[in-house]
XYZ file of C-alpha atoms in Angstrom:
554
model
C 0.000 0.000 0.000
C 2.906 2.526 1.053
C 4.375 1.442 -2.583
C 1.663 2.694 -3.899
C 1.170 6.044 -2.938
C 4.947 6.009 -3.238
C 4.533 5.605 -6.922
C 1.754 8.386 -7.291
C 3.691 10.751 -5.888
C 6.579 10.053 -7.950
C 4.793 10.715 -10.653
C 2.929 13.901 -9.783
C 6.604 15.551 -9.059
C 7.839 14.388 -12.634
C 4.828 16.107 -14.669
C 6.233 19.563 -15.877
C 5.582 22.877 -14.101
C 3.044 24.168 -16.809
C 0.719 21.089 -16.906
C 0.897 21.160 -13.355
C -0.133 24.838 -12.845
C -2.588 25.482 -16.549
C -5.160 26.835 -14.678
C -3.001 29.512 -13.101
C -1.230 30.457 -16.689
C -4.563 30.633 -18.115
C -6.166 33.205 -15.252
C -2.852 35.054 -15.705
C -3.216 35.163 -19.646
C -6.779 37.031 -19.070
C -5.529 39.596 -16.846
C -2.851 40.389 -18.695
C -5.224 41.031 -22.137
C -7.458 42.497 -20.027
C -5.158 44.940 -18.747
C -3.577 45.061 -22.217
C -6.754 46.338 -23.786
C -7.308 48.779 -20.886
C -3.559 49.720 -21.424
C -4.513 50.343 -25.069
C -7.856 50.135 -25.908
C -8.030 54.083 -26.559
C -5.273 54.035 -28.861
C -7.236 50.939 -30.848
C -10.027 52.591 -30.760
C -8.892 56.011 -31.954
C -6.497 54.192 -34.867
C -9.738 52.247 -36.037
C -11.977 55.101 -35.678
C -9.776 57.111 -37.775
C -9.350 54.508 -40.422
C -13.185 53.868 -40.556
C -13.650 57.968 -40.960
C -11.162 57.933 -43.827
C -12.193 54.447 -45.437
C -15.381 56.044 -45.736
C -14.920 59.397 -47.443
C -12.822 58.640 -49.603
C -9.897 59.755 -47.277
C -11.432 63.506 -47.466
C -11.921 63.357 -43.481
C -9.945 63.099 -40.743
C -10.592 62.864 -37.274
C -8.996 63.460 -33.284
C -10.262 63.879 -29.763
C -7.829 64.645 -26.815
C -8.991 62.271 -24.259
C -11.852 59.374 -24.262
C -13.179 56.963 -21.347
C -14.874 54.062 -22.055
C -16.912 51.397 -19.613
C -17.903 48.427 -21.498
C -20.183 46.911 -18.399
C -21.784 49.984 -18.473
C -22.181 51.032 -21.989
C -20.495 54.432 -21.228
C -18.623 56.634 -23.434
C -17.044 59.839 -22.858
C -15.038 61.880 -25.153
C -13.425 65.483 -24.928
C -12.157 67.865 -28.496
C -13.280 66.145 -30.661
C -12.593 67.349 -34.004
C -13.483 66.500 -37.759
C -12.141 68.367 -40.363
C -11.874 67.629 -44.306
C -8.565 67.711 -46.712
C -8.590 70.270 -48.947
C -6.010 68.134 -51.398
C -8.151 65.004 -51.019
C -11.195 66.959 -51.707
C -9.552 68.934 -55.194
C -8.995 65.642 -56.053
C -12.486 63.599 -56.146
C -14.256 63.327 -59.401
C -17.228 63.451 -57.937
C -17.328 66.615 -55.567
C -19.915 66.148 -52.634
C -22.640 69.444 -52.290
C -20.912 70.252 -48.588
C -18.144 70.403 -46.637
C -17.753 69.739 -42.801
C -15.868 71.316 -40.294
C -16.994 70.433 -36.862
C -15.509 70.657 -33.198
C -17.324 69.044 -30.132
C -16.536 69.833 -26.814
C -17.665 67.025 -24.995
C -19.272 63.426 -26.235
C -21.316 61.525 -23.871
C -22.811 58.392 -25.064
C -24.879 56.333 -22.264
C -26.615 52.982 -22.086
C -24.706 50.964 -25.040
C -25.101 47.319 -25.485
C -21.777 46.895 -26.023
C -22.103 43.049 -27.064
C -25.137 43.614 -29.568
C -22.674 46.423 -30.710
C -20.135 43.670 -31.171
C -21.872 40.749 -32.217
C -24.363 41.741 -34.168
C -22.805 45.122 -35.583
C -25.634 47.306 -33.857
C -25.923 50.145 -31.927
C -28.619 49.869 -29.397
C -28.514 52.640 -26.853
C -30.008 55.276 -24.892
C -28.830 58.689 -25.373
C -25.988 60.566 -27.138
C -25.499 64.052 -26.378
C -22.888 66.697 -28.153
C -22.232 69.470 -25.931
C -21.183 72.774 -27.549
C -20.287 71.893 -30.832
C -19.369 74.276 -33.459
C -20.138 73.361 -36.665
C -18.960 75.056 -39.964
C -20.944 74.187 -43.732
C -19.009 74.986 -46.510
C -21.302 74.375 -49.913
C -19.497 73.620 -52.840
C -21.316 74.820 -55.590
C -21.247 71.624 -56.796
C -25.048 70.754 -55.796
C -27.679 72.882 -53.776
C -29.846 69.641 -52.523
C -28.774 68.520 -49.134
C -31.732 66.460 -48.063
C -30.358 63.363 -46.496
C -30.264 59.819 -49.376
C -28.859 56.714 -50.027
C -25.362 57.690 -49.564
C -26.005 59.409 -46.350
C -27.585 56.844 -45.199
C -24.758 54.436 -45.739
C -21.938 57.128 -44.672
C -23.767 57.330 -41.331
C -24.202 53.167 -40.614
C -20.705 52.627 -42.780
C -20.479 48.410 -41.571
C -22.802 48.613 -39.140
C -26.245 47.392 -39.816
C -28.584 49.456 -37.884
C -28.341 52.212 -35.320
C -31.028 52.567 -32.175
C -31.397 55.512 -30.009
C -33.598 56.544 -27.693
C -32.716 60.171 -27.897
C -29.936 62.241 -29.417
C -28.932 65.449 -28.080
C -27.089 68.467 -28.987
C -26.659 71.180 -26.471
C -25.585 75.087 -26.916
C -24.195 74.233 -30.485
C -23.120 77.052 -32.823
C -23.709 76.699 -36.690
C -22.554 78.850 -39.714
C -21.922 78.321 -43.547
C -20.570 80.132 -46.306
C -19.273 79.390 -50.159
C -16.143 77.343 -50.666
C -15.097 79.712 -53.347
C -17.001 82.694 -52.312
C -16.909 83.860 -48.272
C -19.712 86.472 -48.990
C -21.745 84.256 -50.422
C -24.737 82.182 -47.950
C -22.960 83.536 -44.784
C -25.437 82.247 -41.979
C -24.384 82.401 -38.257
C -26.753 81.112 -35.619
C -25.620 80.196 -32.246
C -26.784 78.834 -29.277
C -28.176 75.846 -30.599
C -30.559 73.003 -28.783
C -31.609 69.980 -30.890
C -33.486 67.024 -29.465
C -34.100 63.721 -31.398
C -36.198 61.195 -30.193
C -36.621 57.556 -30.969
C -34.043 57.020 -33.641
C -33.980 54.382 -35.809
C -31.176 53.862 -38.648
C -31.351 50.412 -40.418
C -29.330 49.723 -43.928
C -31.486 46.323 -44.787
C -34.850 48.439 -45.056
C -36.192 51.054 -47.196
C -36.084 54.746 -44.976
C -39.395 54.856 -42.917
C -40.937 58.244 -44.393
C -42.929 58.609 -40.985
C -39.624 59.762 -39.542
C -37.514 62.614 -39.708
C -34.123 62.721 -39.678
C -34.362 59.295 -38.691
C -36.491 60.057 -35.406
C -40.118 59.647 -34.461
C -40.186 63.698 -33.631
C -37.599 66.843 -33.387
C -37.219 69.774 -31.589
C -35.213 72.418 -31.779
C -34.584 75.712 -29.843
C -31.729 78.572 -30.670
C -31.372 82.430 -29.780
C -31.108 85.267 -31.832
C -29.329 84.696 -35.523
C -28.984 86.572 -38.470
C -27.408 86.525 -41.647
C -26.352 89.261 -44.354
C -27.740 89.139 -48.105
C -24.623 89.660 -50.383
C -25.464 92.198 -53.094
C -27.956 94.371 -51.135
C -27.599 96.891 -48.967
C -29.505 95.094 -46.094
C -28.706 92.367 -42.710
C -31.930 89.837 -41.509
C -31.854 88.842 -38.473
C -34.214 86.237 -36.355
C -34.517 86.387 -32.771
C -35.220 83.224 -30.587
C -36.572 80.123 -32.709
C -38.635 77.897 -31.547
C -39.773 74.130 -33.399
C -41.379 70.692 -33.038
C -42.047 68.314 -35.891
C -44.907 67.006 -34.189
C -47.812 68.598 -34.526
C -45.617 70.638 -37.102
C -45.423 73.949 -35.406
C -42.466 76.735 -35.702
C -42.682 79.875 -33.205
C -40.868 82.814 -34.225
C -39.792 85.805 -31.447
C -38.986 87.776 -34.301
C -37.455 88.553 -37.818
C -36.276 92.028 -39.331
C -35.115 93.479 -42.353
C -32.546 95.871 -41.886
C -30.951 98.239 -44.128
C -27.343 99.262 -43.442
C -27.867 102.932 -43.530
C -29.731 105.918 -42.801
C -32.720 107.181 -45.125
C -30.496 110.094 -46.768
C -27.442 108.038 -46.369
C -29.332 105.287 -48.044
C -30.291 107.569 -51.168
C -26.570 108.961 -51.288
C -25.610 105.598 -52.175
C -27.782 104.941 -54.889
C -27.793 106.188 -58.624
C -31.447 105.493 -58.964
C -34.489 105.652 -57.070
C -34.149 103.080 -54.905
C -37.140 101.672 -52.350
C -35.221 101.416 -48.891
C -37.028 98.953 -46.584
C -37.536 98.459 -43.582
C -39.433 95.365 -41.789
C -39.967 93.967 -38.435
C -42.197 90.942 -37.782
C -42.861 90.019 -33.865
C -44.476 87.265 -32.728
C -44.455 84.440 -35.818
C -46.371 81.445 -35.592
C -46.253 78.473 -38.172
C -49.128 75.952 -37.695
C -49.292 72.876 -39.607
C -46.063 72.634 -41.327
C -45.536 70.158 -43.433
C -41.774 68.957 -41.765
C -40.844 65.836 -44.336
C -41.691 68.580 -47.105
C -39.509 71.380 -45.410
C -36.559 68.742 -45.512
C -36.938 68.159 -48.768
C -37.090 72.425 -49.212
C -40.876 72.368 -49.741
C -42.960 75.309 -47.355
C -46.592 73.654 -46.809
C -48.011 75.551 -44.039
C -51.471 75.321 -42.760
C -51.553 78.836 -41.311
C -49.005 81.476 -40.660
C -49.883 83.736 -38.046
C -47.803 87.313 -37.018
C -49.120 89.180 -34.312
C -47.565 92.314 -34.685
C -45.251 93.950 -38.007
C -44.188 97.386 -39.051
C -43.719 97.894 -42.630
C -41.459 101.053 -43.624
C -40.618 102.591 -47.350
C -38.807 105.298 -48.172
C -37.866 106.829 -51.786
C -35.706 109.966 -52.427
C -36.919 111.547 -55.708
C -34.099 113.897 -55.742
C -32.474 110.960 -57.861
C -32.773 109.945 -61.527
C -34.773 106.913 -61.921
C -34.068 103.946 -63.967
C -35.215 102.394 -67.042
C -35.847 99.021 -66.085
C -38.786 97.040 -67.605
C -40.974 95.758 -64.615
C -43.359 93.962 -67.007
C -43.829 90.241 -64.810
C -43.101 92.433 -61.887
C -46.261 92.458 -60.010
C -46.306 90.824 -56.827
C -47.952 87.286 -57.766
C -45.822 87.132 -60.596
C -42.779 87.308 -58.462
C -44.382 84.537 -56.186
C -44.899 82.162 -59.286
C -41.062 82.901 -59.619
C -39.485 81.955 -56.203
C -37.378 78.875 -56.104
C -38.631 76.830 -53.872
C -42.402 75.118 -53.767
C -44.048 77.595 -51.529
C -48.113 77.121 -50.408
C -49.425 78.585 -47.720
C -53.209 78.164 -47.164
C -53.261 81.730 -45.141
C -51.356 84.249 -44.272
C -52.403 86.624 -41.294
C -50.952 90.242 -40.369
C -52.354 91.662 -37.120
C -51.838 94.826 -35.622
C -49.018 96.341 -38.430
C -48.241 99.556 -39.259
C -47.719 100.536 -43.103
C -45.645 103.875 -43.899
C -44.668 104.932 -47.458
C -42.629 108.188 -47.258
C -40.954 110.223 -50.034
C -38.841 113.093 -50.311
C -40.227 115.354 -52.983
C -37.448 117.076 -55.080
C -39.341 120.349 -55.657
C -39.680 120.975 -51.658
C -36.675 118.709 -50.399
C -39.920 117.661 -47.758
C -40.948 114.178 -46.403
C -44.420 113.098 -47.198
C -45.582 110.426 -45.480
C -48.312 108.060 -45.902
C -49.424 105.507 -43.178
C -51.834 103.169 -41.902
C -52.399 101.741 -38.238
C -54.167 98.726 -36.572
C -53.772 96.763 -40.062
C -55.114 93.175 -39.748
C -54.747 91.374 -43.430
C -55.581 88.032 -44.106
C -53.866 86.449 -47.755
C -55.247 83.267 -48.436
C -53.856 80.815 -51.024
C -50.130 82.043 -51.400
C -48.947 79.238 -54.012
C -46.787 78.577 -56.503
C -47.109 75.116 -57.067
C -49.797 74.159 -60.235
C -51.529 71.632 -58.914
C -52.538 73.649 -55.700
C -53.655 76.816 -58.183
C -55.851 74.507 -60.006
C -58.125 73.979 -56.818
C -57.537 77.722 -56.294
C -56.539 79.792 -58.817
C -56.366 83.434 -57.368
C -54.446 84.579 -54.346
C -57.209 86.781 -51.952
C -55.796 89.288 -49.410
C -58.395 91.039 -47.369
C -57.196 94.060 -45.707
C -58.802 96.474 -42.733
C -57.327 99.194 -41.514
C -57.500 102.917 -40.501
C -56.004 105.433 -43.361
C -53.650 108.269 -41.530
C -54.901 106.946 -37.993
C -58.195 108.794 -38.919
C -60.350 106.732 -41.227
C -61.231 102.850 -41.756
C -60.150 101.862 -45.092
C -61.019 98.586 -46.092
C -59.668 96.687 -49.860
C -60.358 93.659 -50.902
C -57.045 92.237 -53.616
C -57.389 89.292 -55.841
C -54.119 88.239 -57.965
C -54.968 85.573 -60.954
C -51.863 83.198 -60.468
C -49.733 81.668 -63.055
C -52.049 84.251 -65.451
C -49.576 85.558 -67.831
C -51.077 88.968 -68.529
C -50.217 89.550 -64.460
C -54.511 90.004 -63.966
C -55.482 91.827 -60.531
C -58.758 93.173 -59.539
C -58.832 95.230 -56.384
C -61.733 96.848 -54.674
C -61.241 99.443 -51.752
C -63.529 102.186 -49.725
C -62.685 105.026 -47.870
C -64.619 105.772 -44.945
C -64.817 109.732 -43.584
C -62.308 112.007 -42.276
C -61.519 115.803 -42.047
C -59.986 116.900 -45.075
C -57.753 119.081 -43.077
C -55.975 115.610 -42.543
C -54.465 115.258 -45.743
C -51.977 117.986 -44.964
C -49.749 116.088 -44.228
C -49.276 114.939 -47.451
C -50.381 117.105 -49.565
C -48.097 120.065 -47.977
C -44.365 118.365 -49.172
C -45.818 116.731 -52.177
C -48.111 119.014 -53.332
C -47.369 121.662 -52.285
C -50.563 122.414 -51.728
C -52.699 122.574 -48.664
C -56.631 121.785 -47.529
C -58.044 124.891 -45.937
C -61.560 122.949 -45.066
C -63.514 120.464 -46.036
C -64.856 116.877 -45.148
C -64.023 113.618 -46.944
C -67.293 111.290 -46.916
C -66.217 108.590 -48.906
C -63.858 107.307 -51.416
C -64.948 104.023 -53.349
C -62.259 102.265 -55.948
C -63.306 99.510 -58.382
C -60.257 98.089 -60.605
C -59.445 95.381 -62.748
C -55.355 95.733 -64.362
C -53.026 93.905 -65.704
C -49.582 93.566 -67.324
C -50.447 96.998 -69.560
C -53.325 98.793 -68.038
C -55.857 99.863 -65.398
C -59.730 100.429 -65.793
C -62.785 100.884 -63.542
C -64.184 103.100 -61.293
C -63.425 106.036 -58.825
C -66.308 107.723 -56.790
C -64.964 110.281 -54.234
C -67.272 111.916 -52.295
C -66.509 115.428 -50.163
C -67.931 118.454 -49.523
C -67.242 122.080 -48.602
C -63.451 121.833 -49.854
C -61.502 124.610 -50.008
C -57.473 124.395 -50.835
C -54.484 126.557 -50.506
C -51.640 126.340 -53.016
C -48.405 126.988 -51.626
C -44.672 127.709 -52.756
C -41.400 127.330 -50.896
C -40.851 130.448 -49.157
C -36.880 130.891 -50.074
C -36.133 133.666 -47.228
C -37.485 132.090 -44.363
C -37.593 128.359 -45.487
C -40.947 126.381 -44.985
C -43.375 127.130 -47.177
C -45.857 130.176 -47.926
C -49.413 130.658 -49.632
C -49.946 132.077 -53.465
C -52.931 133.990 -53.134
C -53.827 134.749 -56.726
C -53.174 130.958 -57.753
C -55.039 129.951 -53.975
C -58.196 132.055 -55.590
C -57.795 130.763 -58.654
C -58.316 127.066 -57.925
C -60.951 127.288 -55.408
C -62.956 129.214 -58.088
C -62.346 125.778 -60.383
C -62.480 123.308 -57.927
C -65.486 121.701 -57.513
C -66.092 121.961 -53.315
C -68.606 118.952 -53.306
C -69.582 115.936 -54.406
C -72.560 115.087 -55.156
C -73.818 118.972 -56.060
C -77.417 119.554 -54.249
C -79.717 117.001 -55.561
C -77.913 115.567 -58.631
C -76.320 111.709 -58.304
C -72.602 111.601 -57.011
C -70.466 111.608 -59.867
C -68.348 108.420 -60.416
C -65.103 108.616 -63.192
C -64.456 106.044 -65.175
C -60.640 105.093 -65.366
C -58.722 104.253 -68.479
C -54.718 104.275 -67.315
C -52.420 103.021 -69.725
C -49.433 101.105 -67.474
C -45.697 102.967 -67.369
C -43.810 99.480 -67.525
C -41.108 101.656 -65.736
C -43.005 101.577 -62.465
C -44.956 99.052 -60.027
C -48.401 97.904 -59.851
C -48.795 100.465 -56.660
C -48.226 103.590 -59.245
C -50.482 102.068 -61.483
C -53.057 102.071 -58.739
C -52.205 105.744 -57.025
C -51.978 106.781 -60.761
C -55.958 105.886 -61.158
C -57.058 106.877 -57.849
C -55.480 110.501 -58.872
C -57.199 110.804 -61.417
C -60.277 110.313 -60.276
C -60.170 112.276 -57.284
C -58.917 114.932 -59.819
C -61.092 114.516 -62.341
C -64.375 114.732 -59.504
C -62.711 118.073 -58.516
C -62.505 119.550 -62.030
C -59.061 119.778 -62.024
C-alpha cells in the first residue's frame, strides 16, 4: 500500500511545471489582455476610428479627440475635443465633388446605455442617449449641388459596416452653426448660435427602405436657438431672427422675431444709390407656423397650414431727388414674383395683425418728407402658391385688408391676384370711410405743395381690374365744402408760404362737393395706360389721382 502512494507521488513531481499549474497560466493570460486592452484600448479605438472615418470618405476626413473613457459593463462613453475636419487636397482631387463640406468641433461626447455586445456581435448600436455638448459646426457648400436632403449615400456614410443604429434620444446642447461658399466667403454667410436639438426615438437600419414617418431618422424633433442673423450679399440690407422655436410634431415653428434691416440711414441710403431706390424696412414680432408640413420642409418644400404674425411694421422710403431707372418691370407684379421663387411655396393663409404701413418720399421740388401711413392693419392672404396643382383647386391669391387710413379713417380693400395668369390680372376693390380733409396735410403740404383749408371727406370708393399693360374701372370720391391753398417754398425764411392769386384761382375751379345739391354723385371712369417703368402700386395711385382729380374739375 505505502508502494503505492509512493509511486503516485513520484509521478505527480515528474509532470512539468506548466501542466501542473494550466489553470493559473490561463487566469494570468486574461488579466494580462485584459489589462492590455485597458492599457490600449483608446489608442485601438482612436487608430480604427480614424481609419473607418477615412475608409469612408474617400480619405477627405480626418478625425482626433484629446482624451476618451470608455466602460464596457456599463455602456459608457465619454469623449473630450473632438474634431473632424476635411482635406482640402483630397477633396480637389475627387471626381465626384460632394454638395458640402464639414468642419466640426465638439466639446464634450457623452454616449450612455450601449449594449456593447449587440454592438459587437451583431454590428448594432442599441442605446439610450448621445449628447454633443457645444459643438461648433462650420458648412461649406461647394457649388457643386444645392440639394442637401439626407439619401442613399447618407444613409450608408452614417451606418458605414454597421447594420442598424437605435437611439432613444440624441442630443445636442448650446451648439453654434454657420456656412458660407467654398469659393465665395460672402456668399450664404449664416451664423446662428446657441443651438438646442433634441431627437427622439431614432432608428437607422441599412437592410430596409427609410421609414418616411420619420424625420431625420427620429419619431419627432425639436429644436430651440437664440437670436441669428445673416447678411444678403449684393444688397444693402442684414436679416436677423430672434429666438426660434420648433417641433415636428404637430408641425409647429414659433418665431420671437425677424427684421429686415438696411445698413444705412434714409439720406445716407439715397446717397448711395444712382437710382431711385425703395429702402425697406421690416420687423415681424411674434411668428407662428401651424401645420407645417416637416418631411416637405426637408426636402425644401414650405406647406403651411396657417401662418400667423401678431404684430409687423412695414417702412418705405424713396428719395426723388435721384434719376430713376429704365428698367422694364413687365412680370413684376407681386404674384408674378411669387410664381417665380425657387422653392415650392403654399401657404393656405397668411395673417398680419396689428401692423403699421408707412410709405414716405422726399419730394425734389420741396426737399420735404411726405408720409403716408396706416395703423391697426389686420390682413388676411389666403392661397399664397406657386405650385400648379394647388392653383388649379384655387386659382387666385385673396388678401383682405382692414385698416384705418392716416390713424383717422377705416379703409377697407379687398385684392385678388390671378396666379400663373400671364397677362399679371389683378382686380382690387377698396372704400374710404370719412375724415376731415384738413388731414391730408400732411401729405399734400411736401408733395403738393398744396394745402386743404376745409372740407370733409365722406367717402372714397375704388373699383379696378389691371393687368400687365393697363388699369380700368371706377373712382367715386365723395366730399364736400373743400376749399385748398396752393403753396410755394418760401426761399427767405424756409418752410413754405401761400400764393394767393393761384389759392383764388383754384378754389374758383375746384369743384367743393360731391354730389352737387340734388344731382347723383359723380363716379369717373378710369382708363390708365401702365408705365412698364413703375410698379403695380403707381399704377393704382396713378388711377385713384385721377379720379379724385377729375371729380374736382381739375
Amino acid at each position: 500500500m505505502s508502494e503505492r502512494k509512493t509511486g503516485i507521488e513520484t509521478e505527480v513531481q515528474t509532470k512539468p511545471f506548466w501542466k501542473r499549474n494550466w489553470i493559473w497560466w490561463m487566469t494570468g493570460g486574461v488579466v494580462l489582455a485584459f489589462i492590455a486592452w485597458n492599457v490600449y484600448k483608446k489608442q485601438i479605438i482612436r487608430n480604427e476610428l480614424g481609419r473607418l472615418v477615412e475608409k469612408k470618405s474617400q480619405g477627405l476626413y480626418q478625425v482626433a479627440y484629446d482624451s476618451l473613457l470608455l466602460d464596457e459593463v456599463s455602456g459608457r462613453l465619454h469623449a473630450k475635443n473632438i474634431r473632424v475636419f476635411y482635406d482640402s487636397l483630397v477633396f480637389e482631387s475627387l471626381e465626384k465633388k460632394p454638395p458640402m463640406l464639414l468642419d466640426i468641433h465638439i466639446s464634450s461626447l457623452e454616449v450612455e446605455g450601449v449594449k456593447t455586445p449587440k454592438a459587437l456581435i451583431h454590428q448594432s448600436i442599441d442605446g439610450r442617449v448621445v449628447k454633443l455638448l457645444q459643438p461648433k459646426i462650420k458648412i461649406i457648400y461647394t457649388g457643386t449641388h444645392t440639394r442637401v436632403s439626407p439619401d442613399k449615400e447618407i444613409y450608408e456614410q452614417i451606418l458605414g459596416d454597421l447594420k442598424s443604429i437605435q437611439l432613444d434620444s440624441f442630443l445636442i446642447v448650446d451648439a453654434r452653426l454657420s456656412t458660407s461658399m467654398l469659393n465665395d466667403s460672402t456668399r450664404r454667410q449664416f451664423l446662428i448660435q446657441h443651438v438646442d436639438i433634441g431627437l427622439k426615438d431614432i432608428v437607422v437600419k441599412g437592410d430596409e427602405v427609410p421609414d418616411s414617418s420619420r424625420i431625420l431618422f427620429s419619431k419627432s424633433v425639436w429644436v430651440q436657438c437664440g437670436a441669428f442673423d445673416w447678411s444678403m450679399p449684393g444688397t444693402p440690407y442684414q436679416m436677423r431672427a430672434d429666438s426660434l422655436y420648433l417641433h415636428s410634431d404637430p408641425g409647429w415653428i414659433y418665431i420671437q422675431g425677424f427684421h429686415l434691416k438696411p445698413q444705412w440711414n434714409e439720406d445716407e441710403f439715397a446717397k448711395r444709390h444712382t437710382y431711385q431706390t425703395d429702402r425697406f424696412d421690416f420687423s415681424f414680432h411674434d411668428i407662428f407656423f401651424n401645420g407645417v408640413n416637416m418631411h416637405a420642409l426637408m426636402n425644401e418644400e414650405i406647406l403651411v397650414d396657417h401662418i400667423e404674425v401678431q404684430k409687423a411694421d412695414l417702412k418705405i422710403y424713396r428719395d426723388l431727388n435721384t434719376p430713376r431707372d429704365s428698367l422694364i418691370r413687365t412680370g413684376k407684379y407681386p404674384h408674378q414674383q411669387l410664381v417665380k421663387v425657387g422653392i415650392p411655396l403654399n401657404v393656405h393663409r397668411l395673417t398680419l395683425k396689428n401692423t403699421y404701413v408707412e410709405y414716405k418720399e422726399k419730394n425734389q421740388r420741396t426737399q420735404m418728407k411726405g408720409k403716408v401711413h396706416f395703423h391697426h392693419t389686420l390682413a388676411n392672404i389666403h392661397y399664397l402658391s406657386n405650385i400648379r396643382d394647388s392653383t388649379a383647386v384655387h386659382p387666385y391669391m385673396d388678401a383682405d385688408i382692414s385698416t384705418r387710413f392716416l390713424n383717422k379713417s377705416p379703409f377697407n380693400v379687398r385684392w385678388r391676384f390671378h396666379l400663373f395668369d400671364t397677362a399679371g390680372t389683378f382686380n382690387i376693390q377698396a372704400q374710404l370711410g370719412s375724415m376731415p380733409a384738413t388731414e391730408l396735410n400732411s401729405i399734400t403740404k411736401p408733395m403738393g405743395p398744396a394745402s386743404v383749408a376745409a372740407g370733409q371727406i365722406n367717402g372714397l370708393n375704388i373699383e379696378f381690374k389691371g393687368n400687365n399693360h393697363q388699369l380700368t374701372g371706377t373712382v367715386q370720391f365723395l366730399y364736400n365744402k373743400l376749399k385748398i391753398e396752393v403753396l410755394k417754398k418760401d426761399e427767405s425764411k424756409g418752410g413754405l408760404k401761400k400764393r394767393g392769386l393761384a389759392t383764388f384761382l383754384a378754389n374758383i375751379i375746384v369743384k367743393n362737393q360731391n354730389p352737387t345739391g340734388k344731382q347723383d354723385p359723380v363716379v369717373v371712369e378710369i382708363h390708365e395706360k401702365r408705365d412698364i417703368n413703375r410698379s403695380i402700386f403707381a399704377l393704382i395711385w396713378k388711377g385713384i389721382f385721377n379720379g379724385v382729380k377729375q371729380t374736382a374739375g381739375m
